Amino acid sequence: MNNRLAIFSLSLLLIACNGSSGSTVTPTTPINTSEPIDTNIVQPDKEIYIGQSTELILLAPDEKISDIQWQQTSGEPLTFYADTSKAIGFTPLVAGDYSFTVSYKNENAQPQQLSYQFSVAQNQALLTARLGHAVIEGNGVSLISYPVTTDNGITIDPASLNWRQTEGPAVTYTDNDTQGKVAVFFDAPAVDKDTLLQFTVSGEANGESYSDNIAILVENSDIPVASSNDSPFSDRKAKVFLYNASSPAGQTLIDCVYSNKASYDNSCTLSQTPLIAHISESPTIDDIMDRVIVSHQWMGDQFKQFLQSYDNQHHDFKNLLRATTAIVISYDIRPSFYHPYTGAIYLDPSDLWETPEQRDTINQAPDYRAAFGSELQFEMPWRYVKNNEYANYYAPISYRLSRSLSSALYDMASLLYHELAHANDFFPSTSWHSISKTKSLLKIVNERFYQQQIQSDNLQQVYPLDPLYPDDANELTQLAQVRFHGETASEQQQAYTPDDIANMFKTEGAPQFYSYSSTREDYAILFDGFMMQVRYNVLRDVAVSDQAYQQIFWGQRGRIGESWIKPRVEFVSSRILPELTLVSDYVNALAPPQALDISKDWSGSLVIEQPNEIKPNTLAEHLLKQSKPQDPRLVPQDGIDRHQQNRRFIYK
């Protein structure tokens, strides 16, 4: 939830091929897929160097194969994921010989096995592209390369980077100009059988040219992509699988909640995809994991580890998950969202990775909403803070850092509190025993809407954020449609100064500007900020600033402590999580908000000095800062507005 989403640093890491020689790798010979091709293993790189990402692809355009399993059989152990896919990518860090086998079943269900060997030369790669993989036609693809400086000071000039497609049906890049881009994005083209796309990224260092090849395998799908009026998914969904292969949920769960087979005409019933509460009102982690769907096994492993490590005291997340049918974690989900017509939450795995190899598997496409509202004169940044420090930090992808799951605790916890607030808004605990399991989720949700049984609608009746809504809308609600949903700003809206916005907002009942994007968001934001403060002593800052964040015109820390906002917080929290029996005590104990120092810019306002506090530059403060080492490569992370534009539902 944020008007600023850090995506890539222009100093992204660029490793690669032909390190010290300065020569250029010759692209592989194009494969003519119009003639029958025997199933074989393809590697686009003819020469491979230390630190160079490469991929192996099981190419079977004329044969339907299944039960794929890759295995490394010799060489320094490599880290790779998607080992049941037709393509795996990895980065050798040691020179030497490597070998792999891949087993699979052919279209006659007969077991088959292929072997492949390659060597990694001693040279250090200077340029590399990540990460080759298999994708279904129409699914989003991101290719990325990173500038890096070698031990002898050689660095690719980022401005010299250029991407060029060398094989396969032409793709349309999101940005047609690929010159100087560290990353390119496109949707995989339509194909009638497995088809290779190959690309070369090139760059210059000290007058020498370097390049690297990368391949994407595009798989055909017999399932068409429906329009947003006919299906919960109007874009191509990735190939996913049940985290627990033996889960009783079976393929039905996938077809209902994350497949292009899903449609409003055949919306699943709760007998097909029950709420977790219908399985158990005291679910275990194993119960939860039976409802998890992933694109990569590591994503489910990390989610399970998160629950085991951070949900063993209050059991908030297990309790909140009862209102969902499934948890989907896939490389192509960005940003996270909840969908009532499937009853599932959809999680961006960016809060779960621990290694750069795991992070490599995540699509890095930027949030398309970043430019919404750029014609407005103001911003309303927000962030989570703890003890006068940022609670969340972003690790620039260029550095290929590892991290512990604990370092993403506040990110993941706030995400879950938010998304699961949505789930419990539509399916609160008071409804679990009365909901018909024979009706489709579409029909159930629509009935609940028209019967005014959705909790966020009740909030607007009792404690309205915008009393004019939905027949009319106040200025902040209208401005939120510009900022978060891409509506065109009027001349009056463009004329509003930050002071105007501050005077509008500071007496309102919203914790932050995003609350005005919809009644559903208002409900969830009240809850997630409250739970972060109650469980972790993490508070939320919100401010009104200029577009450059150089001047603050108004700001607060812990805004939910305002006397007129507290009743709204209690209304929401008591309904979302009835196990929070002391909710009234918690709400009453919320301290009044603290003002941010408007003489400083947004980042400078982080530290709020208390009366009688020891001033900066003392020995005590110096020792305190020394006791909290912070990797200087990490970037303080402002709040993120996580939702997709099409989550405004049309009730029929």
XYZ file of C-alpha atoms in Angstrom:
652
model
C 0.000 0.000 0.000
C 2.151 2.871 -1.131
C 2.368 5.479 -3.812
C 5.987 4.557 -4.360
C 6.973 0.990 -5.168
C 10.702 0.388 -5.305
C 11.311 -1.863 -8.258
C 14.814 -1.792 -9.550
C 17.932 0.144 -8.715
C 19.755 1.337 -11.820
C 22.868 -0.129 -10.282
C 21.550 -3.674 -10.763
C 24.130 -6.454 -10.852
C 25.350 -7.508 -14.339
C 27.392 -10.705 -14.399
C 28.185 -12.771 -17.456
C 29.526 -14.411 -20.387
C 33.030 -14.105 -21.894
C 34.341 -12.187 -18.881
C 37.930 -11.278 -19.626
C 38.170 -12.191 -23.282
C 36.001 -9.370 -24.599
C 34.599 -11.594 -27.361
C 30.912 -12.086 -28.050
C 29.078 -15.388 -27.686
C 27.554 -16.557 -30.959
C 23.825 -17.263 -30.580
C 22.798 -20.879 -30.889
C 21.598 -22.097 -34.262
C 17.857 -21.477 -34.563
C 15.719 -24.580 -34.295
C 13.228 -25.143 -37.086
C 10.168 -26.324 -35.196
C 8.133 -26.740 -38.399
C 9.759 -30.145 -38.859
C 9.351 -32.979 -36.310
C 11.901 -32.723 -33.498
C 13.012 -35.543 -31.282
C 12.673 -34.805 -27.581
C 16.033 -33.547 -26.368
C 17.789 -31.195 -23.958
C 18.693 -27.717 -25.221
C 21.134 -25.265 -23.642
C 21.299 -21.848 -25.359
C 24.852 -21.040 -24.201
C 27.717 -22.646 -26.117
C 30.241 -21.372 -23.586
C 29.565 -20.884 -19.886
C 31.603 -18.925 -17.352
C 31.652 -18.563 -13.591
C 28.687 -16.510 -12.377
C 26.786 -16.869 -15.645
C 23.165 -17.906 -15.433
C 22.238 -20.662 -17.851
C 19.313 -22.996 -18.424
C 18.544 -26.527 -19.580
C 15.337 -27.063 -21.512
C 13.586 -30.332 -22.217
C 12.295 -29.588 -25.693
C 9.438 -31.845 -26.782
C 7.315 -29.895 -29.275
C 5.936 -33.006 -30.961
C 5.294 -35.147 -27.916
C 3.116 -34.834 -24.833
C 5.259 -35.628 -21.813
C 4.569 -35.753 -18.085
C 6.088 -36.569 -14.673
C 9.253 -34.565 -15.340
C 12.091 -34.728 -12.811
C 15.520 -33.091 -13.180
C 18.517 -34.273 -11.174
C 22.130 -33.120 -11.046
C 24.443 -36.143 -11.239
C 27.925 -34.583 -11.079
C 29.770 -31.326 -10.494
C 29.696 -28.732 -7.740
C 26.105 -28.720 -6.371
C 23.923 -26.163 -8.126
C 20.838 -24.505 -6.712
C 17.846 -24.706 -9.017
C 14.086 -24.730 -8.670
C 11.184 -25.822 -10.882
C 12.784 -29.270 -11.067
C 9.499 -30.775 -12.318
C 9.249 -28.228 -15.140
C 10.501 -28.545 -18.708
C 13.118 -25.856 -17.999
C 15.499 -25.216 -15.125
C 17.841 -22.267 -14.632
C 20.877 -21.925 -12.376
C 24.174 -20.092 -11.885
C 27.435 -22.076 -11.619
C 29.881 -20.431 -9.233
C 32.706 -22.952 -9.686
C 34.503 -23.979 -12.895
C 34.369 -27.635 -13.895
C 32.235 -30.327 -15.468
C 28.539 -30.761 -14.694
C 26.004 -33.376 -15.684
C 22.245 -33.776 -15.364
C 19.558 -36.324 -16.043
C 15.894 -35.662 -16.663
C 13.321 -38.422 -16.392
C 9.807 -38.177 -17.779
C 6.964 -40.224 -19.229
C 6.166 -40.030 -22.905
C 2.670 -39.779 -24.331
C 2.325 -43.554 -23.977
C 3.144 -43.250 -20.241
C 6.451 -45.065 -20.766
C 9.369 -43.933 -18.536
C 12.163 -42.131 -20.392
C 15.453 -40.548 -19.366
C 17.912 -38.173 -21.017
C 21.391 -37.115 -19.905
C 23.297 -33.905 -20.527
C 26.820 -32.668 -19.747
C 28.454 -29.251 -19.967
C 31.554 -27.471 -18.705
C 32.084 -24.142 -16.983
C 35.272 -22.293 -17.913
C 37.573 -20.516 -15.439
C 36.746 -17.020 -16.726
C 34.542 -14.760 -14.614
C 31.342 -13.793 -16.422
C 30.769 -10.075 -16.843
C 27.257 -10.150 -18.249
C 24.368 -12.515 -17.578
C 20.619 -12.641 -18.122
C 18.288 -14.314 -15.616
C 16.304 -16.563 -15.429
C 15.427 -18.997 -18.231
C 12.247 -20.948 -17.523
C 9.104 -22.477 -19.016
C 5.953 -20.399 -19.308
C 2.450 -20.899 -20.714
C 1.522 -18.812 -23.750
C 0.148 -15.447 -22.685
C 1.784 -15.529 -19.239
C 4.033 -12.650 -18.212
C 7.824 -12.931 -18.570
C 10.573 -10.796 -17.065
C 14.220 -10.956 -18.145
C 16.787 -9.109 -16.095
C 20.505 -8.391 -16.162
C 22.631 -6.663 -13.539
C 25.722 -4.419 -13.699
C 28.600 -5.740 -11.574
C 32.189 -4.699 -11.118
C 34.833 -7.411 -11.352
C 37.867 -7.644 -9.070
C 39.974 -5.787 -11.641
C 37.451 -2.930 -11.894
C 35.769 -3.796 -15.190
C 32.076 -2.836 -15.299
C 29.480 -2.988 -18.028
C 28.123 0.472 -18.809
C 24.385 0.190 -17.969
C 23.535 2.696 -20.699
C 25.036 0.318 -23.281
C 22.736 -2.586 -22.432
C 20.540 -3.776 -25.263
C 18.160 -6.724 -25.604
C 17.571 -8.485 -28.906
C 15.339 -11.438 -29.719
C 17.154 -14.040 -31.836
C 14.631 -16.862 -32.161
C 10.929 -17.634 -31.972
C 7.708 -15.683 -32.578
C 8.292 -11.973 -32.071
C 7.393 -10.641 -28.628
C 6.074 -7.200 -27.802
C 8.034 -5.622 -24.969
C 6.221 -3.502 -22.414
C 8.731 -0.802 -23.326
C 9.697 -1.043 -26.993
C 12.981 0.765 -26.365
C 15.286 -1.840 -24.797
C 18.411 0.306 -24.928
C 19.881 0.845 -21.475
C 17.264 -1.309 -19.758
C 18.367 -3.714 -17.023
C 15.063 -5.554 -17.359
C 12.526 -6.205 -20.113
C 8.972 -7.488 -19.783
C 6.527 -9.092 -22.189
C 3.683 -11.571 -22.416
C 4.608 -14.898 -23.985
C 3.253 -15.109 -27.547
C 0.583 -17.564 -28.664
C 1.992 -20.892 -29.892
C 0.493 -24.144 -31.105
C 3.189 -26.325 -29.515
C 6.236 -25.973 -27.272
C 8.329 -23.178 -28.778
C 11.698 -21.698 -27.840
C 12.232 -17.972 -27.540
C 15.861 -16.894 -27.436
C 17.284 -13.505 -26.565
C 20.689 -11.868 -26.367
C 21.577 -9.088 -23.975
C 24.707 -7.152 -24.888
C 26.733 -4.386 -23.289
C 30.098 -2.662 -23.408
C 32.931 -2.275 -20.925
C 36.237 -0.504 -21.640
C 35.432 -0.465 -25.352
C 34.830 -4.228 -25.510
C 31.507 -5.870 -26.276
C 30.011 -8.643 -24.111
C 26.803 -10.615 -24.430
C 24.806 -13.459 -23.006
C 21.982 -15.637 -24.297
C 18.813 -16.672 -22.536
C 15.929 -18.909 -23.558
C 12.280 -19.099 -22.541
C 10.202 -22.180 -23.381
C 6.632 -21.241 -24.279
C 4.072 -24.009 -23.815
C 0.758 -24.185 -25.627
C -2.481 -24.155 -23.649
C -5.824 -25.489 -24.812
C -7.629 -23.296 -22.278
C -8.668 -19.875 -23.619
C -8.343 -16.695 -21.572
C -11.770 -15.272 -20.790
C -12.719 -11.621 -20.427
C -13.011 -9.969 -17.025
C -16.809 -10.048 -17.424
C -16.806 -13.834 -17.712
C -14.048 -14.971 -15.366
C -12.180 -13.942 -12.221
C -9.001 -14.126 -14.342
C -8.704 -12.119 -17.539
C -4.985 -12.821 -17.961
C -3.043 -16.066 -18.393
C -2.388 -17.882 -15.142
C 0.838 -19.769 -14.469
C 1.044 -23.530 -14.178
C 0.637 -24.384 -10.495
C 0.265 -27.458 -8.304
C -0.831 -28.495 -4.836
C 1.911 -28.039 -2.266
C 0.868 -31.335 -0.706
C 0.501 -33.693 -3.643
C -1.676 -36.017 -1.562
C -4.016 -33.239 -0.403
C -7.666 -34.332 -0.484
C -8.426 -31.007 -2.216
C -7.159 -32.498 -5.473
C -7.087 -30.868 -8.892
C -10.550 -29.432 -8.268
C -9.092 -26.799 -5.974
C -6.664 -25.609 -8.651
C -9.358 -25.551 -11.340
C -11.623 -23.497 -9.082
C -9.177 -20.917 -7.736
C -6.189 -20.506 -10.102
C -6.884 -21.688 -13.594
C -8.144 -20.151 -16.790
C -10.821 -22.842 -16.630
C -12.496 -20.829 -13.855
C -15.476 -18.789 -14.998
C -18.488 -17.104 -13.487
C -20.793 -19.484 -15.364
C -19.231 -22.500 -13.613
C -18.242 -20.774 -10.358
C -17.421 -23.483 -7.839
C -19.529 -24.273 -4.815
C -18.380 -24.545 -1.217
C -18.941 -28.282 -1.437
C -16.262 -28.360 -4.168
C -13.926 -25.873 -2.476
C -14.965 -25.506 1.161
C -13.724 -22.803 3.446
C -10.960 -24.016 5.731
C -13.451 -23.371 8.560
C -15.661 -26.068 7.047
C -12.766 -28.509 7.351
C -11.770 -27.434 10.844
C -12.499 -24.415 13.017
C -9.187 -25.091 14.772
C -7.009 -25.821 11.753
C -3.478 -27.121 12.117
C -0.638 -26.049 9.880
C -1.065 -29.345 8.002
C -4.742 -28.490 7.415
C -3.674 -25.119 6.036
C -0.952 -26.571 3.822
C -3.459 -28.959 2.232
C -5.082 -25.820 0.776
C -1.875 -24.215 -0.514
C -1.235 -23.988 -4.269
C 2.191 -22.955 -5.573
C 4.153 -22.448 -8.762
C 7.387 -23.515 -7.011
C 7.808 -25.869 -4.087
C 10.054 -23.448 -2.192
C 7.183 -20.975 -1.910
C 5.075 -23.471 0.007
C 8.083 -24.489 2.109
C 8.651 -20.872 3.121
C 4.995 -20.222 3.863
C 4.886 -23.310 6.067
C 8.053 -22.192 7.845
C 6.518 -18.758 8.419
C 3.460 -20.267 10.093
C 5.599 -22.607 12.181
C 7.899 -19.803 13.326
C 5.547 -16.851 13.721
C 2.033 -18.174 14.312
C 2.637 -20.419 17.315
C 1.629 -18.004 20.091
C -1.612 -16.227 19.183
C -2.508 -18.369 16.127
C -3.853 -15.253 14.379
C -3.042 -16.367 10.862
C -4.399 -19.896 11.192
C -7.608 -18.459 12.647
C -7.912 -15.806 9.952
C -7.233 -18.355 7.202
C -10.413 -20.198 8.146
C -12.356 -17.739 5.969
C -10.469 -18.782 2.817
C -10.814 -21.667 0.406
C -7.151 -21.664 -0.637
C -3.818 -19.879 -0.477
C -2.194 -19.405 -3.898
C 1.490 -18.410 -4.051
C 2.839 -18.064 -7.581
C 5.694 -16.302 -9.362
C 3.236 -14.333 -11.523
C 1.160 -12.834 -8.688
C 1.989 -9.152 -8.285
C 0.574 -7.528 -6.275
C -1.185 -9.754 -3.736
C -4.991 -9.790 -3.602
C -8.111 -11.572 -2.344
C -10.983 -12.665 -4.595
C -14.374 -13.378 -3.008
C -15.650 -15.228 -6.084
C -13.030 -17.911 -5.506
C -12.680 -17.422 -1.744
C -8.868 -17.576 -2.060
C -6.017 -15.246 -1.202
C -3.239 -14.761 -3.751
C 0.215 -13.987 -2.362
C 3.167 -12.373 -4.089
C 6.146 -14.540 -2.981
C 8.393 -11.484 -2.669
C 7.947 -11.572 1.110
C 9.025 -15.219 1.364
C 12.362 -15.619 -0.421
C 15.588 -16.155 1.522
C 18.131 -16.776 -1.254
C 18.848 -14.929 -4.509
C 18.138 -18.170 -6.376
C 14.621 -18.253 -4.933
C 14.154 -14.603 -5.812
C 15.281 -15.281 -9.381
C 12.165 -17.389 -9.966
C 9.790 -14.472 -9.231
C 8.495 -12.346 -12.097
C 9.881 -8.850 -11.500
C 7.364 -6.945 -13.621
C 6.734 -3.512 -12.059
C 3.380 -2.594 -10.591
C 1.544 -0.932 -13.466
C -0.180 1.494 -11.060
C 3.037 3.355 -10.238
C 2.178 6.265 -12.560
C -1.458 6.654 -11.476
C -2.236 10.171 -10.318
C 1.061 11.638 -11.492
C -0.739 14.846 -12.457
C -1.729 15.507 -8.838
C 0.386 17.945 -6.804
C 0.569 15.826 -3.650
C 1.651 12.454 -2.337
C 0.485 10.688 0.800
C 3.357 8.374 1.751
C 3.115 5.914 4.610
C 5.420 3.432 6.314
C 5.624 1.035 9.221
C 8.043 2.053 11.980
C 9.321 0.596 15.223
C 11.461 2.395 17.803
C 12.016 5.376 15.497
C 13.334 3.113 12.731
C 11.858 1.689 9.570
C 10.232 -1.670 10.265
C 10.790 -2.858 6.681
C 13.782 -2.675 4.357
C 14.073 -3.512 0.679
C 17.070 -5.495 -0.602
C 17.966 -4.191 -4.089
C 17.947 -7.162 -6.439
C 21.302 -6.098 -7.876
C 23.243 -7.172 -4.802
C 21.954 -10.774 -4.808
C 21.675 -10.713 -1.040
C 20.438 -13.558 1.103
C 18.220 -12.842 4.058
C 16.447 -14.646 6.873
C 12.702 -15.122 6.888
C 12.621 -13.103 10.109
C 13.789 -10.010 8.212
C 10.547 -10.130 6.213
C 8.342 -10.794 9.250
C 6.653 -7.391 9.355
C 6.117 -7.328 5.591
C 4.533 -10.776 5.575
C 2.517 -10.272 8.741
C 1.026 -6.976 7.542
C 0.233 -8.555 4.181
C -1.583 -11.484 5.800
C -3.507 -9.294 8.227
C -4.644 -7.186 5.286
C -5.616 -9.914 2.820
C -7.237 -12.064 5.488
C -9.239 -9.075 6.696
C -10.797 -9.087 3.218
C -11.598 -12.794 3.469
C -13.228 -12.373 6.873
C -15.114 -9.327 5.601
C -16.961 -11.473 3.056
C -17.071 -14.667 5.155
C -17.018 -13.740 8.871
C -17.193 -16.452 11.514
C -20.894 -15.704 12.122
C -21.666 -16.908 8.590
C -19.753 -20.173 8.411
C -22.555 -22.443 9.626
C -25.325 -20.770 7.662
C -23.733 -20.482 4.225
C -25.138 -22.888 1.654
C -22.512 -25.274 0.351
C -24.545 -26.094 -2.759
C -24.609 -22.564 -4.145
C -21.765 -21.148 -6.177
C -19.409 -18.699 -4.519
C -20.488 -16.110 -7.072
C -24.119 -16.470 -6.030
C -23.273 -16.514 -2.324
C -21.212 -13.317 -2.532
C -23.835 -11.522 -4.598
C -26.593 -12.536 -2.200
C -24.559 -11.361 0.762
C -23.963 -8.047 -0.970
C -27.632 -7.380 -1.735
C -28.678 -8.511 1.745
C -26.067 -6.126 3.240
C -24.249 -8.965 4.999
C -20.727 -7.923 3.970
C -19.111 -6.471 7.061
C -17.416 -3.503 5.388
C -20.826 -2.290 4.197
C -22.053 -2.470 7.783
C -19.051 -0.385 8.855
C -20.084 2.350 6.419
C -23.602 2.329 7.851
C -22.474 2.600 11.474
C -19.228 4.592 11.135
C -19.196 5.923 7.561
C -15.901 7.075 6.108
C -17.701 8.881 3.306
C -21.342 9.576 4.231
C -22.113 10.492 0.607
C -20.998 7.110 -0.766
C -22.202 5.293 -2.884
C -24.764 7.782 -4.246
C -22.091 10.447 -4.358
C -18.493 10.701 -3.155
C -16.486 13.265 -1.250
C -13.311 14.793 -2.600
C -10.960 12.270 -0.984
C -12.916 9.322 -2.373
C -12.806 10.878 -5.837
C -9.082 11.600 -5.552
C -8.467 7.997 -4.506
C -10.018 6.816 -7.764
C -7.390 8.885 -9.583
C -4.479 7.754 -7.425
C -5.331 4.060 -7.110
C -7.611 3.221 -10.021
C -6.250 5.329 -12.852
C -9.166 7.713 -13.299
C -8.376 11.000 -15.056
C -7.854 13.936 -12.707
C -10.084 16.951 -13.169
C -8.702 20.485 -13.299
C -9.930 21.028 -9.744
C -8.167 17.886 -8.537
C -4.954 18.892 -10.258
C -5.178 22.296 -8.552
C -5.332 20.919 -5.001
C -2.192 21.788 -3.033
C -0.691 19.539 -0.337
C -2.052 21.983 2.250
C -5.537 21.553 0.797
C -5.252 17.770 1.083
C -3.845 17.922 4.618
C -6.775 20.070 5.746
C -9.218 17.645 4.152
C -7.667 14.514 5.577
C -6.494 15.204 9.125
C -9.988 15.320 10.655
C -11.216 12.287 8.700
C -11.790 8.747 10.004
C -9.284 7.020 7.696
C -5.865 5.797 8.854
C -4.437 6.491 5.393
C -5.380 7.713 1.931
C -5.730 4.201 0.491
C -8.790 3.705 2.722
C -10.726 5.812 0.223
C -9.990 3.501 -2.711
C -12.961 1.311 -1.676
C -15.078 0.417 1.329
C -13.315 -2.976 1.341
C -9.897 -1.348 1.695
C -11.124 0.943 4.447
C -12.164 -2.144 6.432
C -8.876 -4.032 5.903
C -6.609 -1.059 6.610
C -8.218 -0.400 9.979
C -7.474 -4.003 10.940
C -3.948 -4.501 9.604
C -2.587 -1.341 11.242
C -4.234 -2.226 14.550
C -2.869 -5.782 14.571
C 0.653 -4.666 13.691
C 0.576 -2.280 16.641
C -0.971 -4.770 19.076
C 1.156 -7.791 18.163
C 4.488 -6.216 17.177
C 4.462 -2.659 18.521
C 4.878 -1.533 14.920
C 3.178 1.780 14.178
C 2.141 3.366 10.934
C 3.212 6.825 9.782
C 1.118 8.741 7.270
C 1.812 12.171 5.796
C 0.912 14.639 3.098
C 3.905 15.769 1.049
C 4.899 17.206 -2.275
C 5.533 14.793 -5.124
C 9.265 14.685 -4.422
C 8.754 13.890 -0.715
C 10.951 16.888 0.074
C 8.415 18.769 2.170
C 5.866 17.450 4.632
C 2.745 19.535 5.115
C 1.192 17.324 7.803
C 1.916 13.898 9.267
C 1.143 11.529 12.131
C 2.441 8.346 13.724
C -0.123 5.918 15.149
C -3.135 7.656 13.622
C -5.504 4.850 14.688
C -5.175 6.299 18.203
C -7.353 9.283 17.232
C -10.479 9.284 19.415
C -12.831 9.354 16.410
C -11.018 6.495 14.658
C -10.888 4.121 17.637
C -14.580 3.101 17.411
C -14.068 2.159 13.772
C -11.015 0.074 14.714
C -12.955 -1.780 17.411
C -15.945 -2.392 15.117
C -13.706 -4.020 12.518
C -11.335 -5.973 14.740
C -14.011 -7.562 16.904
C -15.700 -8.963 13.798
C -12.633 -10.109 11.893
C -10.927 -11.939 14.769
C -13.380 -12.884 17.538
C -10.554 -14.727 19.340
C -9.113 -11.291 20.140
C -11.292 -11.151 23.255
C -9.598 -8.105 24.758
C -10.118 -5.960 21.675
C -11.852 -3.193 23.655
C -8.964 -3.023 26.104
C -6.438 -2.960 23.274
C -8.299 -0.167 21.478
C -8.695 1.900 24.640
C -4.968 1.539 25.297
C -3.995 3.007 21.921
C -1.930 6.117 22.533
C -2.886 9.375 20.815
C -0.998 9.909 17.554
C 2.285 11.784 17.462
C 2.923 14.572 14.993
C 5.706 14.225 12.464
C 8.154 17.114 12.193
C 7.004 19.062 9.137
C 10.257 21.050 9.085
C 11.920 17.902 7.708
C 11.451 15.879 4.547
C 9.741 12.490 4.595
C 12.825 10.438 5.385
C 14.087 12.994 7.911
C 10.827 12.885 9.839
C 11.407 9.257 10.845
C 12.841 10.088 14.279
C 10.364 11.702 16.650
C 12.249 13.191 19.576
C 10.539 12.893 22.939
C 10.659 15.561 25.687
C 13.659 15.124 27.988
C 15.142 12.675 25.499
C 18.931 12.526 25.248
C 19.852 14.500 22.191
C 21.584 13.025 19.135
C 25.346 12.617 18.845
C 25.741 11.462 22.447
C 27.872 8.467 23.332
C 24.733 6.578 24.422
C 23.087 7.030 21.026
C 26.306 6.104 19.270
C 26.499 2.857 21.226
C 22.823 2.166 20.554
C 23.311 2.547 16.830
C 26.365 0.316 16.990
C 24.272 -2.368 18.664
C 21.858 -2.361 15.713
C 24.013 -2.991 12.654
C 22.208 -2.315 9.400
C 23.485 -3.462 6.006
C 24.026 -0.160 4.137
C 22.859 -1.810 0.927
C 19.313 -2.160 2.270
C 16.807 0.542 1.336
C 14.143 1.778 3.806
C 10.789 0.623 2.499
C 7.709 2.777 2.483
C 4.274 1.209 2.476
C 3.033 -0.677 -0.550
C -0.479 -0.549 -2.012
C -0.750 -4.213 -2.790
C -3.953 -4.638 -4.755
C -4.781 -4.991 -8.404
C -6.990 -2.457 -10.119
C -9.666 -4.981 -11.108
C -10.514 -5.903 -7.505
C -13.516 -3.567 -7.592
C -16.285 -6.108 -7.984
C -19.462 -5.762 -9.990
C -22.273 -7.487 -8.149
C -24.845 -8.971 -10.485
